Amino acid sequence: MAATNQHAAWAEHLQARLSKAAVVHSDHSLAKRTTLRVGGKADLYVEPANELDLAESLRFAKERSLAITLLGRGSNLLIRDGGIRGVVVCLAQPPFSQVIVEDIRLRCGAGARLKTVAVEARRAGVAGLEFLEGIPGSVGGAMRMNAGAMGSSMFERIESLRYMDLDGGVFEKSVTDVASQYRSCPLLKTHIALSAVLIGLRSSPEEIAQRMSQYSNKRWESQPPQPSAGCIFKNPATIPAGKLVDELGLKGASVGGARVSEIHGNFIVNDGNATSSEVLRLIQVIREKARTQRGIELETEVEILGSDEPSSTPPGPV
Ligand code: EPU
């Protein structure tokens, strides 16, 4: 059986185990689900309709020893050209995407857009979440990588979080019991974020709107409008990565359709037809020059997932 038939058979079996509203696709192209717009296909792609569906999808994968990968809104993500083996899960359906305001707290589903959170907070007069306005991600993705902008980061605003382990067990923890660092939350590397309670401060919607528009202006002035994955590298302790790339004279450097932005050195933009391997080669060029000319080891901030080669799943049980 060819890989595609095997995947189609898996998709049919999984769909039959989930509720009607669940979305299941085989050999599903992922490039359009990332902000950089590169990358191959997922063997199986699932949007569970609720937490029971999610747990059932995890069981399905475990029975077949298939890997599970969580996809948020596809920012901060570089998927290799051969795509992702196993099951890619996206919590995009409404039960995972709600934002409920309770005084100065917002209960946010992992699939909620950060922009929606910022807008709801502004409407309710809750300050402190303005920095989320321009991050093109989901709450779950931002929790997993402790996303930040404008001097603030996600975990500074989380009061508690709910998550699922890979056996479908659901847990809730106060943020004080969860370790987080710059651009990282180790717990959520092995568990699936379901929701978070964010907490802000009381303020007027007008003041919040003013801060949001300052942030938005700063971003439009300093970050490129073309498709990108956000910042490619973490900032080293000694110099912001964008400044370093700038000083190395690499702005505008390109490999195929992948180009270092002229606006901000820590962004690689897709000129329209870039492949993942071109982006990866450009990353190597930058790392090499930073190492040899400045002795700095740049660490990628974007998450790099998948394989270079497309799927060749051998025939097997469905
Ligand atoms: N700079 C240059 N040349 C450049 C780019 C930057 O000289 O090409 C200089 C700037 O002038 C500034 C300094 O480097 O003095 C820092 O630049 P910026 O203010 O743009 O901030 P950043 O450290 O590059 C961080 C986050 C961004 C976030 C911005 C705004 C990281 C890796 N990046 O960027 O987050 O949007 O602050 O708050 O922490 C992301 O995480 O994907 C991301 C884009």
Coordinates of C-alpha atoms and ligand atoms in Angstrom, one line a residue:
M1 CA 0.0 0.0 0.0
A2 CA 1.4 3.4 -0.9
A3 CA 1.9 6.0 1.9
T4 CA -1.0 8.0 0.8
N5 CA -3.4 5.1 0.9
Q6 CA -2.2 4.1 4.4
H7 CA -2.7 7.7 5.5
A8 CA -6.2 7.8 4.0
A9 CA -7.1 4.6 5.8
W10 CA -5.9 6.0 9.1
A11 CA -7.9 9.2 8.5
E12 CA -11.1 7.2 7.8
H13 CA -10.6 5.1 11.0
L14 CA -9.8 8.2 13.2
Q15 CA -12.7 10.2 11.8
A16 CA -15.1 7.3 12.7
R17 CA -13.9 7.5 16.4
L18 CA -14.4 11.3 16.7
S19 CA -17.5 13.5 16.8
K20 CA -19.0 14.6 13.6
A21 CA -17.6 18.2 13.8
A22 CA -14.0 16.9 14.1
V23 CA -11.9 17.6 11.0
V24 CA -9.5 14.9 9.8
H25 CA -7.3 15.0 6.6
S26 CA -4.6 12.8 5.3
D27 CA -1.5 14.1 3.5
H28 CA -2.5 17.6 4.4
S29 CA -0.4 20.5 3.1
L30 CA 0.9 22.6 6.0
A31 CA 2.6 25.5 4.3
K32 CA -0.6 27.5 4.2
R33 CA -1.0 26.9 7.9
T34 CA 2.3 28.7 8.7
T35 CA 3.1 32.4 8.6
L36 CA 6.3 31.7 6.6
R37 CA 4.3 29.7 4.0
V38 CA 6.9 26.9 3.5
G39 CA 6.9 23.2 4.5
G40 CA 5.5 19.8 3.4
K41 CA 2.5 17.7 4.4
A42 CA 1.2 16.1 7.6
D43 CA 0.5 12.4 7.3
L44 CA -2.6 13.0 9.3
Y45 CA -4.1 16.4 10.3
V46 CA -6.8 16.7 13.0
E47 CA -8.9 19.5 14.4
P48 CA -10.7 17.9 17.4
A49 CA -14.1 19.3 18.2
N50 CA -13.6 19.0 21.9
E51 CA -11.4 17.6 24.6
L52 CA -12.8 14.1 24.3
D53 CA -11.9 14.1 20.6
L54 CA -8.4 15.3 21.5
A55 CA -7.9 12.5 24.0
E56 CA -9.2 10.0 21.5
S57 CA -6.8 11.3 18.8
L58 CA -3.9 10.8 21.3
R59 CA -5.1 7.2 22.0
F60 CA -5.3 6.5 18.2
A61 CA -1.8 7.8 17.7
K62 CA -0.4 5.8 20.7
E63 CA -2.0 2.5 19.5
R64 CA 0.0 3.0 16.2
S65 CA 3.1 4.5 17.7
L66 CA 2.5 7.7 15.7
A67 CA 4.1 10.9 16.8
I68 CA 1.9 13.8 17.9
T69 CA 2.7 17.4 16.9
L70 CA 0.7 20.4 18.1
L71 CA 0.2 23.2 15.6
G72 CA -0.9 26.6 16.7
R73 CA -1.4 29.5 14.3
G74 CA 1.8 28.5 12.6
S75 CA 4.0 31.5 13.5
N76 CA 7.4 30.9 14.9
L77 CA 7.5 27.7 13.0
L78 CA 9.6 26.3 10.2
I79 CA 8.3 23.0 8.8
R80 CA 10.8 21.1 6.7
D81 CA 9.9 20.3 3.0
G82 CA 9.3 16.6 3.6
G83 CA 6.5 17.5 6.1
I84 CA 5.6 16.0 9.5
R85 CA 5.2 12.2 10.2
G86 CA 2.3 11.0 12.4
V87 CA -0.6 13.2 13.6
V88 CA -0.6 17.0 13.5
V89 CA -3.3 18.4 15.9
C90 CA -4.6 21.9 15.7
L91 CA -7.0 23.3 18.4
A92 CA -8.7 25.6 16.0
Q93 CA -12.3 24.7 16.7
P94 CA -14.5 27.1 18.7
P95 CA -14.6 25.1 22.0
F96 CA -10.8 25.6 22.2
S97 CA -10.8 29.2 21.1
Q98 CA -13.0 31.0 23.6
V99 CA -12.0 34.1 25.5
I100 CA -14.2 34.8 28.5
V101 CA -13.7 37.9 30.5
E102 CA -14.3 37.8 34.3
D103 CA -13.4 41.1 35.9
I104 CA -9.6 41.5 35.4
R105 CA -9.2 37.8 34.4
L106 CA -9.5 36.3 30.9
R107 CA -10.1 32.6 30.5
C108 CA -8.6 31.8 27.1
G109 CA -8.6 28.6 25.1
A110 CA -5.3 27.4 23.7
G111 CA -6.7 28.0 20.2
A112 CA -7.7 31.6 20.8
R113 CA -5.8 34.2 18.7
L114 CA -3.6 36.5 20.7
K115 CA -5.0 39.4 18.9
T116 CA -8.5 38.4 20.1
V117 CA -7.2 38.3 23.7
A118 CA -5.7 41.8 23.4
V119 CA -8.9 43.2 21.8
E120 CA -11.2 41.6 24.4
A121 CA -8.9 42.9 27.2
R122 CA -9.1 46.4 25.8
R123 CA -12.8 46.3 25.5
A124 CA -13.1 45.2 29.1
G125 CA -10.6 47.8 30.4
V126 CA -8.0 45.2 31.4
A127 CA -4.5 46.5 30.9
G128 CA -1.2 44.5 30.7
L129 CA -2.1 42.4 27.6
E130 CA -1.5 45.0 25.0
F131 CA 1.8 43.4 23.9
L132 CA -0.2 40.4 22.5
E133 CA -1.9 42.6 19.9
G134 CA 0.7 42.1 17.1
I135 CA 1.9 38.5 17.8
P136 CA 0.4 36.4 15.1
G137 CA 0.0 33.3 17.3
S138 CA -2.4 31.4 19.5
V139 CA -2.6 31.3 23.3
G140 CA -1.4 27.7 23.3
G141 CA 1.6 28.4 21.1
A142 CA 2.5 31.5 23.1
M143 CA 2.3 29.5 26.4
R144 CA 4.5 26.8 25.0
M145 CA 7.3 29.2 24.0
N146 CA 6.6 31.9 26.5
A147 CA 6.2 34.4 23.7
G148 CA 7.0 38.0 24.3
A149 CA 7.1 41.5 22.8
M150 CA 7.5 45.0 23.9
G151 CA 9.3 44.0 27.1
S152 CA 6.5 41.7 28.4
S153 CA 6.1 37.9 28.1
M154 CA 3.2 35.5 28.4
F155 CA 4.1 33.9 31.7
E156 CA 4.1 37.3 33.4
R157 CA 0.4 37.4 32.8
I158 CA -0.7 33.8 33.4
E159 CA -2.4 33.0 36.7
S160 CA -3.1 29.3 36.0
L161 CA -3.1 26.9 33.2
R162 CA -4.9 23.7 32.1
Y163 CA -3.1 21.0 30.0
M164 CA -3.5 17.5 28.9
D165 CA -0.8 14.7 29.0
L166 CA -0.4 12.3 26.1
D167 CA -2.7 9.7 27.8
G168 CA -5.6 12.2 27.7
G169 CA -5.4 13.2 31.5
V170 CA -6.3 16.8 32.2
F171 CA -4.5 18.8 34.9
E172 CA -4.7 22.4 36.2
K173 CA -1.8 24.2 37.8
S174 CA -1.1 27.6 39.3
V175 CA 1.6 29.4 37.4
T176 CA 3.8 29.4 40.5
D177 CA 4.1 25.6 40.1
V178 CA 5.2 25.8 36.4
A179 CA 8.7 26.6 35.4
S180 CA 9.2 29.1 32.5
Q181 CA 12.2 30.8 31.0
Y182 CA 12.9 33.2 28.1
R183 CA 11.0 31.7 25.2
S184 CA 10.4 28.4 26.8
C185 CA 8.0 26.4 29.1
P186 CA 9.5 22.9 29.5
L187 CA 6.2 21.4 30.8
L188 CA 4.5 22.2 27.5
K189 CA 7.1 20.5 25.4
T190 CA 5.7 17.2 26.6
H191 CA 2.1 18.2 27.4
I192 CA -0.7 19.9 25.4
A193 CA -1.8 23.4 26.6
L194 CA -5.6 23.6 26.8
S195 CA -6.3 26.9 28.3
A196 CA -5.0 29.7 30.6
V197 CA -6.3 32.2 33.0
L198 CA -4.6 35.5 32.2
I199 CA -4.7 38.4 34.7
G200 CA -4.3 42.1 34.0
L201 CA -4.9 45.4 35.8
R202 CA -7.9 47.7 35.7
S203 CA -7.5 50.6 33.3
S204 CA -9.5 52.7 30.9
P205 CA -10.1 51.3 27.4
E206 CA -8.8 54.6 26.0
E207 CA -5.4 54.3 27.7
I208 CA -5.1 50.7 26.6
A209 CA -6.0 51.6 23.1
Q210 CA -3.3 54.2 23.1
R211 CA -0.7 51.8 24.2
M212 CA -1.8 49.2 21.7
S213 CA -1.5 51.7 18.9
Q214 CA 2.0 52.7 20.0
Y215 CA 3.1 49.0 20.0
S216 CA 1.5 48.5 16.6
N217 CA 3.3 51.6 15.1
K218 CA 6.6 50.4 16.5
R219 CA 6.1 47.0 15.0
W220 CA 5.1 48.3 11.6
E221 CA 8.2 50.6 11.6
S222 CA 10.6 47.9 12.7
Q223 CA 9.4 44.6 11.4
P224 CA 8.8 43.4 7.8
P225 CA 5.2 43.0 6.3
Q226 CA 6.2 40.0 4.1
P227 CA 5.5 36.4 5.2
S228 CA 8.0 35.4 7.9
A229 CA 8.2 33.2 11.0
G230 CA 8.9 36.1 13.4
C231 CA 12.3 36.4 14.9
I232 CA 14.5 33.5 13.7
F233 CA 17.1 33.6 16.6
K234 CA 16.9 34.1 20.3
N235 CA 18.7 37.2 21.4
P236 CA 22.1 36.3 22.7
A237 CA 23.0 37.8 26.1
T238 CA 25.5 40.2 24.6
I239 CA 23.6 41.7 21.6
P240 CA 20.2 41.5 20.0
A241 CA 20.3 39.0 17.2
G242 CA 18.8 41.5 14.7
K243 CA 21.6 44.0 15.5
L244 CA 24.2 41.4 15.1
V245 CA 22.9 40.2 11.7
D246 CA 22.8 43.9 10.7
E247 CA 26.4 44.5 11.8
L248 CA 27.5 41.4 9.9
G249 CA 26.2 43.0 6.7
L250 CA 23.8 40.2 6.0
K251 CA 20.6 42.2 5.5
G252 CA 19.3 41.4 2.0
A253 CA 21.3 38.2 1.8
S254 CA 19.3 35.4 0.1
V255 CA 19.2 31.8 -0.7
G256 CA 16.6 31.2 -3.4
G257 CA 13.3 32.8 -2.3
A258 CA 14.5 33.2 1.3
R259 CA 15.9 36.6 2.2
V260 CA 17.1 38.4 5.3
S261 CA 14.8 41.3 5.8
E262 CA 16.3 44.7 5.0
I263 CA 14.0 46.1 7.8
H264 CA 15.0 43.8 10.6
G265 CA 18.0 41.5 10.6
N266 CA 16.4 38.8 12.8
F267 CA 13.6 38.1 10.2
I268 CA 13.9 35.9 7.2
V269 CA 11.1 36.7 4.7
N270 CA 9.6 34.5 2.0
D271 CA 9.8 36.3 -1.4
G272 CA 6.9 34.1 -2.6
N273 CA 8.4 30.9 -3.7
A274 CA 10.9 30.0 -0.9
T275 CA 11.3 26.4 0.2
S276 CA 12.1 25.3 3.7
S277 CA 15.5 24.0 2.7
E278 CA 16.4 27.5 1.4
V279 CA 15.4 29.1 4.7
L280 CA 17.5 26.5 6.5
R281 CA 20.5 27.2 4.3
L282 CA 20.2 30.9 5.0
I283 CA 20.0 30.2 8.7
Q284 CA 23.3 28.3 8.4
V285 CA 24.9 31.1 6.5
I286 CA 24.0 33.6 9.3
R287 CA 25.1 31.2 12.1
E288 CA 28.4 30.5 10.4
K289 CA 29.2 34.2 10.0
A290 CA 28.2 35.0 13.6
R291 CA 30.4 32.2 14.8
T292 CA 33.5 32.9 12.7
Q293 CA 33.4 36.7 12.8
R294 CA 32.1 37.4 16.3
G295 CA 32.4 34.1 18.2
I296 CA 28.6 34.1 18.9
E297 CA 26.6 30.8 18.7
L298 CA 23.2 31.9 17.5
E299 CA 20.3 29.7 18.8
T300 CA 17.2 29.4 16.7
E301 CA 14.0 30.7 18.3
V302 CA 11.7 29.4 15.5
E303 CA 10.7 25.8 16.1
I304 CA 12.0 23.6 13.3
L305 CA 9.8 20.5 12.7
G306 CA 9.5 17.6 10.3
S307 CA 11.7 15.7 7.9
D308 CA 13.6 16.7 4.7
E309 CA 12.2 13.6 2.9
P310 CA 8.5 13.1 2.2
S311 CA 6.6 10.2 3.9
S312 CA 7.3 6.7 2.8
T313 CA 5.0 5.0 5.4
P314 CA 5.2 1.2 4.8
P315 CA 2.0 -0.8 4.5
G316 CA 0.7 -1.8 7.9
P317 CA -2.4 -2.1 10.1
V318 CA -4.9 0.7 9.9
Ligands
EPU1 N1 18.4 46.4 15.6 C1 19.4 46.8 14.6 N2 19.2 46.3 13.4 C2 18.2 45.4 13.0 C3 17.3 45.0 14.0 C4 17.4 45.5 15.3 O1 20.3 47.5 14.9 O2 18.2 45.0 11.9 C5 18.6 47.0 16.9 C6 17.4 47.9 17.2 O3 17.6 49.2 16.8 C7 17.3 47.8 18.8 C8 17.8 46.4 19.0 O4 18.5 45.9 17.9 O5 18.2 48.7 19.3 C9 16.6 45.4 19.4 O6 15.7 45.4 18.3 P1 14.1 45.4 18.5 O7 13.7 46.5 19.4 O8 13.5 45.3 17.2 O9 13.9 44.1 19.4 P2 14.4 42.6 19.2 O10 15.2 42.3 20.4 O11 15.1 42.4 17.9 C10 12.4 41.5 20.4 C11 11.6 40.2 20.2 C12 10.6 40.4 19.1 C13 9.6 41.5 19.5 C14 10.4 42.8 19.7 C15 9.6 44.0 20.1 C16 13.3 38.4 20.5 C17 14.2 37.4 19.8 N3 12.6 39.2 19.7 O12 13.0 41.8 19.2 O13 9.9 39.1 19.1 O14 8.6 41.6 18.6 O15 11.4 42.6 20.7 O16 9.2 43.9 21.4 O17 13.2 38.4 21.7 C18 9.6 37.0 18.1 O18 9.8 36.6 19.2 O19 9.4 36.3 17.1 C19 9.7 38.5 17.9 C20 9.6 39.1 16.7

